[in-house]
mmCIF file of C-alpha atoms in Angstrom:
data_model
loop_
_atom_site.group_PDB
_atom_site.id
_atom_site.type_symbol
_atom_site.label_atom_id
_atom_site.label_comp_id
_atom_site.label_asym_id
_atom_site.label_seq_id
_atom_site.Cartn_x
_atom_site.Cartn_y
_atom_site.Cartn_z
ATOM 1 C CA ASP L 1 128.954 -13.432 74.588
ATOM 2 C CA GLN L 2 126.900 -11.612 77.153
ATOM 3 C CA GLN L 3 123.500 -13.140 77.753
ATOM 4 C CA VAL L 4 122.240 -10.348 80.001
ATOM 5 C CA LYS L 5 122.735 -6.764 78.899
ATOM 6 C CA GLN L 6 122.269 -3.461 80.631
ATOM 7 C CA ASN L 7 122.966 -0.893 77.959
ATOM 8 C CA SER L 8 122.820 2.193 80.147
ATOM 9 C CA PRO L 9 125.860 2.471 82.396
ATOM 10 C CA SER L 10 124.318 5.360 84.297
ATOM 11 C CA LEU L 11 121.011 7.065 85.050
ATOM 12 C CA SER L 12 120.384 10.320 86.878
ATOM 13 C CA VAL L 13 116.940 11.097 88.325
ATOM 14 C CA GLN L 14 115.534 13.782 90.549
ATOM 15 C CA GLU L 15 114.206 12.787 93.971
ATOM 16 C CA GLY L 16 110.488 11.950 93.859
ATOM 17 C CA ARG L 17 110.485 11.078 90.165
ATOM 18 C CA ILE L 18 110.400 7.614 88.625
ATOM 19 C CA SER L 19 113.593 5.694 87.888
ATOM 20 C CA ILE L 20 113.420 3.110 85.110
ATOM 21 C CA LEU L 21 116.310 0.701 84.716
ATOM 22 C CA ASN L 22 116.341 -1.569 81.694
ATOM 23 C CA CYS L 23 117.735 -5.013 80.988
ATOM 24 C CA ASP L 24 117.731 -7.222 77.891
ATOM 25 C CA TYR L 25 118.552 -10.904 77.609
ATOM 26 C CA THR L 26 119.276 -13.254 74.753
ATOM 27 C CA ASN L 27 118.628 -16.739 76.146
ATOM 28 C CA SER L 28 114.961 -17.704 75.793
ATOM 29 C CA MET L 29 115.505 -20.523 78.325
ATOM 30 C CA PHE L 30 115.865 -18.063 81.197
ATOM 31 C CA ASP L 31 112.964 -18.403 83.583
ATOM 32 C CA TYR L 32 114.009 -16.413 86.645
ATOM 33 C CA PHE L 33 115.080 -12.780 86.668
ATOM 34 C CA LEU L 34 116.445 -10.839 89.610
ATOM 35 C CA TRP L 35 117.625 -7.363 90.470
ATOM 36 C CA TYR L 36 120.433 -6.702 92.913
ATOM 37 C CA LYS L 37 121.525 -3.392 94.366
ATOM 38 C CA LYS L 38 125.112 -2.598 95.289
ATOM 39 C CA TYR L 39 126.478 0.213 97.441
ATOM 40 C CA PRO L 40 130.208 1.028 97.443
ATOM 41 C CA ALA L 41 132.331 -1.183 99.712
ATOM 42 C CA GLU L 42 129.491 -3.661 100.173
ATOM 43 C CA GLY L 43 128.369 -6.825 98.445
ATOM 44 C CA PRO L 44 125.294 -6.800 96.217
ATOM 45 C CA THR L 45 121.966 -7.313 97.962
ATOM 46 C CA PHE L 46 118.854 -8.888 96.515
ATOM 47 C CA LEU L 47 116.103 -6.431 95.634
ATOM 48 C CA ILE L 48 113.290 -8.097 93.715
ATOM 49 C CA SER L 49 112.703 -11.000 91.340
ATOM 50 C CA ILE L 50 110.195 -12.283 88.798
ATOM 51 C CA SER L 51 109.588 -15.657 87.233
ATOM 52 C CA SER L 52 108.800 -16.102 83.562
ATOM 53 C CA ILE L 53 105.208 -17.079 84.283
ATOM 54 C CA LYS L 54 104.490 -13.522 85.434
ATOM 55 C CA ASP L 55 104.785 -10.174 83.720
ATOM 56 C CA LYS L 56 104.877 -7.974 86.803
ATOM 57 C CA ASN L 57 106.020 -8.176 90.390
ATOM 58 C CA GLU L 58 105.716 -5.394 92.919
ATOM 59 C CA ASP L 59 107.350 -4.793 96.290
ATOM 60 C CA GLY L 60 106.722 -1.403 97.811
ATOM 61 C CA ARG L 61 108.357 1.268 95.673
ATOM 62 C CA PHE L 62 109.939 -1.329 93.387
ATOM 63 C CA THR L 63 108.201 -2.987 90.444
ATOM 64 C CA VAL L 64 109.752 -5.301 87.892
ATOM 65 C CA PHE L 65 108.128 -5.780 84.499
ATOM 66 C CA LEU L 66 108.918 -8.681 82.189
ATOM 67 C CA ASN L 67 108.250 -8.722 78.448
ATOM 68 C CA LYS L 68 109.153 -12.245 77.303
ATOM 69 C CA SER L 69 108.464 -11.671 73.636
ATOM 70 C CA ALA L 70 110.915 -8.764 73.613
ATOM 71 C CA LYS L 71 113.307 -10.493 76.033
ATOM 72 C CA HIS L 72 113.279 -7.340 78.095
ATOM 73 C CA LEU L 73 112.740 -6.486 81.726
ATOM 74 C CA SER L 74 112.694 -3.223 83.593
ATOM 75 C CA LEU L 75 112.855 -2.086 87.176
ATOM 76 C CA HIS L 76 110.714 0.887 88.191
ATOM 77 C CA ILE L 77 111.401 2.790 91.374
ATOM 78 C CA VAL L 78 108.652 5.187 92.422
ATOM 79 C CA PRO L 79 109.232 7.580 94.047
ATOM 80 C CA SER L 80 113.015 7.648 93.809
ATOM 81 C CA GLN L 81 114.939 8.604 96.920
ATOM 82 C CA PRO L 82 118.581 9.685 97.390
ATOM 83 C CA GLY L 83 119.207 6.448 99.320
ATOM 84 C CA ASP L 84 118.405 4.544 96.128
ATOM 85 C CA SER L 85 121.650 5.807 94.596
ATOM 86 C CA ALA L 86 123.602 2.614 93.908
ATOM 87 C CA VAL L 87 124.629 0.261 91.135
ATOM 88 C CA TYR L 88 121.773 -1.994 90.008
ATOM 89 C CA PHE L 89 122.512 -5.381 88.475
ATOM 90 C CA CYS L 90 120.066 -7.409 86.457
ATOM 91 C CA ALA L 91 120.526 -11.207 86.602
ATOM 92 C CA ALA L 92 118.928 -14.229 84.974
ATOM 93 C CA SER L 93 118.957 -17.985 85.326
ATOM 94 C CA ALA L 94 117.462 -21.097 83.761
ATOM 95 C CA ILE L 95 116.412 -23.415 86.573
ATOM 96 C CA ASP L 96 117.198 -27.088 86.103
ATOM 97 C CA ARG L 97 118.282 -26.757 82.505
ATOM 98 C CA GLY L 98 121.305 -28.816 81.577
ATOM 99 C CA SER L 99 124.456 -26.804 81.081
ATOM 100 C CA THR L 100 122.994 -23.685 82.685
ATOM 101 C CA LEU L 101 122.136 -25.469 85.953
ATOM 102 C CA GLY L 102 123.513 -23.458 88.841
ATOM 103 C CA ARG L 103 124.482 -20.509 86.662
ATOM 104 C CA LEU L 104 123.353 -16.961 87.343
ATOM 105 C CA TYR L 105 124.208 -14.465 84.628
ATOM 106 C CA PHE L 106 124.635 -10.800 85.493
ATOM 107 C CA GLY L 107 124.496 -7.666 83.411
ATOM 108 C CA ARG L 108 127.206 -5.032 83.693
ATOM 109 C CA GLY L 109 125.180 -2.815 85.994
ATOM 110 C CA THR L 110 123.612 0.644 85.895
ATOM 111 C CA GLN L 111 124.745 3.379 88.269
ATOM 112 C CA LEU L 112 121.631 5.188 89.505
ATOM 113 C CA THR L 113 122.058 8.639 91.004
ATOM 114 C CA VAL L 114 119.068 10.258 92.669
ATOM 115 C CA TRP L 115 119.610 13.958 93.320
ATOM 116 C CA PRO L 116 117.593 16.152 95.683
ATOM 117 C CA GLU J 1 123.352 -12.942 112.296
ATOM 118 C CA ALA J 2 122.963 -14.681 108.933
ATOM 119 C CA GLN J 3 125.921 -13.759 106.780
ATOM 120 C CA VAL J 4 128.592 -14.652 104.259
ATOM 121 C CA THR J 5 132.061 -13.858 105.555
ATOM 122 C CA GLN J 6 135.038 -13.362 103.289
ATOM 123 C CA ASN J 7 138.624 -12.867 104.365
ATOM 124 C CA PRO J 8 140.690 -10.886 103.858
ATOM 125 C CA ARG J 9 138.917 -7.687 102.745
ATOM 126 C CA TYR J 10 142.079 -6.370 101.091
ATOM 127 C CA LEU J 11 145.068 -8.273 99.777
ATOM 128 C CA ILE J 12 148.157 -7.119 97.921
ATOM 129 C CA THR J 13 150.467 -9.807 96.627
ATOM 130 C CA VAL J 14 153.106 -10.452 93.995
ATOM 131 C CA THR J 15 152.919 -12.499 90.833
ATOM 132 C CA GLY J 16 153.221 -16.220 91.437
ATOM 133 C CA LYS J 17 152.718 -16.259 95.203
ATOM 134 C CA LYS J 18 149.912 -18.690 96.038
ATOM 135 C CA LEU J 19 147.009 -17.286 97.998
ATOM 136 C CA THR J 20 143.644 -18.348 99.375
ATOM 137 C CA VAL J 21 140.569 -16.222 99.942
ATOM 138 C CA THR J 22 138.268 -17.812 102.473
ATOM 139 C CA CYS J 23 134.474 -17.781 102.377
ATOM 140 C CA SER J 24 132.134 -19.060 105.036
ATOM 141 C CA GLN J 25 128.350 -18.935 105.409
ATOM 142 C CA ASN J 26 126.269 -19.691 108.484
ATOM 143 C CA MET J 27 122.894 -20.189 106.794
ATOM 144 C CA ASN J 28 123.218 -23.882 105.916
ATOM 145 C CA HIS J 29 123.003 -22.965 102.229
ATOM 146 C CA GLU J 30 123.468 -25.659 99.603
ATOM 147 C CA TYR J 31 124.737 -23.374 96.848
ATOM 148 C CA MET J 32 127.894 -21.246 96.896
ATOM 149 C CA SER J 33 129.644 -19.277 94.201
ATOM 150 C CA TRP J 34 132.519 -16.919 93.495
ATOM 151 C CA TYR J 35 132.271 -13.833 91.302
ATOM 152 C CA ARG J 36 134.723 -11.180 90.215
ATOM 153 C CA GLN J 37 133.738 -7.617 89.478
ATOM 154 C CA ASP J 38 135.758 -5.534 87.056
ATOM 155 C CA PRO J 39 135.030 -2.011 85.780
ATOM 156 C CA GLY J 40 132.656 -2.124 82.823
ATOM 157 C CA LEU J 41 132.319 -5.906 82.985
ATOM 158 C CA GLY J 42 129.863 -6.408 85.828
ATOM 159 C CA LEU J 43 129.866 -9.616 87.850
ATOM 160 C CA ARG J 44 131.360 -12.673 86.227
ATOM 161 C CA GLN J 45 131.048 -16.126 87.725
ATOM 162 C CA ILE J 46 134.287 -17.968 88.448
ATOM 163 C CA TYR J 47 133.199 -21.234 90.062
ATOM 164 C CA TYR J 48 130.123 -22.497 91.832
ATOM 165 C CA SER J 49 129.091 -25.420 93.979
ATOM 166 C CA MET J 50 125.642 -26.938 94.162
ATOM 167 C CA ASN J 51 126.550 -29.004 97.228
ATOM 168 C CA VAL J 52 129.425 -30.529 99.185
ATOM 169 C CA GLU J 53 132.089 -32.095 96.932
ATOM 170 C CA VAL J 54 130.342 -30.752 93.802
ATOM 171 C CA THR J 55 131.972 -27.854 91.981
ATOM 172 C CA ASP J 56 131.621 -26.493 88.440
ATOM 173 C CA LYS J 57 133.226 -23.843 86.279
ATOM 174 C CA GLY J 58 131.594 -20.519 85.599
ATOM 175 C CA ASP J 59 132.508 -18.008 82.913
ATOM 176 C CA VAL J 60 136.070 -17.235 83.968
ATOM 177 C CA PRO J 61 137.598 -20.215 85.831
ATOM 178 C CA GLU J 62 141.123 -20.020 84.393
ATOM 179 C CA GLY J 63 143.761 -19.491 87.062
ATOM 180 C CA TYR J 64 141.450 -20.341 89.955
ATOM 181 C CA LYS J 65 140.685 -23.416 92.043
ATOM 182 C CA VAL J 66 137.968 -24.087 94.579
ATOM 183 C CA SER J 67 137.008 -26.846 96.977
ATOM 184 C CA ARG J 68 133.833 -27.656 98.920
ATOM 185 C CA LYS J 69 134.774 -30.103 101.621
ATOM 186 C CA GLU J 70 132.234 -28.749 104.070
ATOM 187 C CA LYS J 71 128.876 -27.139 103.444
ATOM 188 C CA ARG J 72 129.752 -23.831 105.079
ATOM 189 C CA ASN J 73 133.145 -23.149 103.456
ATOM 190 C CA PHE J 74 134.088 -22.438 99.854
ATOM 191 C CA PRO J 75 137.664 -21.136 99.562
ATOM 192 C CA LEU J 76 139.020 -19.590 96.366
ATOM 193 C CA ILE J 77 142.611 -20.535 95.584
ATOM 194 C CA LEU J 78 144.960 -18.743 93.221
ATOM 195 C CA GLU J 79 147.912 -21.093 92.731
ATOM 196 C CA SER J 80 150.009 -18.608 90.756
ATOM 197 C CA PRO J 81 148.371 -15.178 90.717
ATOM 198 C CA SER J 82 148.943 -12.857 87.796
ATOM 199 C CA PRO J 83 148.238 -9.113 87.406
ATOM 200 C CA ASN J 84 145.116 -9.811 85.308
ATOM 201 C CA GLN J 85 143.573 -11.356 88.417
ATOM 202 C CA THR J 86 143.606 -7.984 90.122
ATOM 203 C CA SER J 87 139.915 -7.532 90.842
ATOM 204 C CA LEU J 88 137.134 -7.288 93.408
ATOM 205 C CA TYR J 89 135.961 -10.758 94.420
ATOM 206 C CA PHE J 90 132.625 -11.720 95.919
ATOM 207 C CA CYS J 91 131.541 -14.951 97.488
ATOM 208 C CA ALA J 92 127.820 -15.711 97.573
ATOM 209 C CA SER J 93 125.482 -18.406 98.811
ATOM 210 C CA SER J 94 121.842 -19.371 98.424
ATOM 211 C CA LEU J 95 119.494 -21.961 99.840
ATOM 212 C CA GLY J 96 118.799 -23.522 96.442
ATOM 213 C CA GLU J 97 119.447 -22.668 92.828
ATOM 214 C CA PRO J 98 120.466 -19.018 92.500
ATOM 215 C CA GLY J 99 117.480 -18.009 90.380
ATOM 216 C CA GLU J 100 114.779 -19.373 92.673
ATOM 217 C CA SER J 101 116.665 -18.490 95.861
ATOM 218 C CA PRO J 102 118.261 -15.051 96.200
ATOM 219 C CA LEU J 103 122.017 -14.949 96.581
ATOM 220 C CA HIS J 104 123.544 -13.588 99.773
ATOM 221 C CA PHE J 105 126.869 -11.910 99.087
ATOM 222 C CA GLY J 106 129.895 -11.279 101.238
ATOM 223 C CA ASN J 107 131.385 -7.791 101.426
ATOM 224 C CA GLY J 108 134.097 -8.534 98.919
ATOM 225 C CA THR J 109 137.854 -9.010 98.759
ATOM 226 C CA ARG J 110 139.883 -6.483 96.836
ATOM 227 C CA LEU J 111 142.917 -8.251 95.415
ATOM 228 C CA THR J 112 145.891 -6.498 93.849
ATOM 229 C CA VAL J 113 148.577 -8.579 92.124
ATOM 230 C CA THR J 114 151.775 -6.706 91.247
#
């Protein structure tokens, strides 16, 4: 039973436009959410995170929005660049909570392609 | 340079032949974990370790063993590999719990079991 879901396996966006990647989760105990980016032949790298006490976190071109009532988060990339083409993974964890201690749950990833 | 090092990068083996994938980090991180990535399934956690001598199962621990005798090393052991363990494996580490502290990943080990 997947607790973190990325329902779009792929997204194609023109350079300069906004990319919006979506993620849904089912466990209301999650209190930290992260996005990782993965290029081919490399390990994932951390991109941006948000805690459940916030609804927005921004870092340069990347902004993550969290809607706790909908159990939904999104990653916005503005403006999109060809170098952003990668697989993006959403992840969630519940800090210090019993059986989920130490667990980080990933979605299946979304392949973003930014074309010139 | 701060990094997580996995070896080997590529490994082809036969069913039943024991193998070990090594993982080492030089960042003095408390937490380490192993993931496998399969097409359409994303990253699934195999085992993790909150500290030395403490290990716990993730989502898909069957067929795998781990040990954490030293802080920096977290080897993944396949006692009797089977073809369904053909996958891309990633080791990762973080300073604290993996939600509060971002994971640092190795570059992966592509394992093929025939």
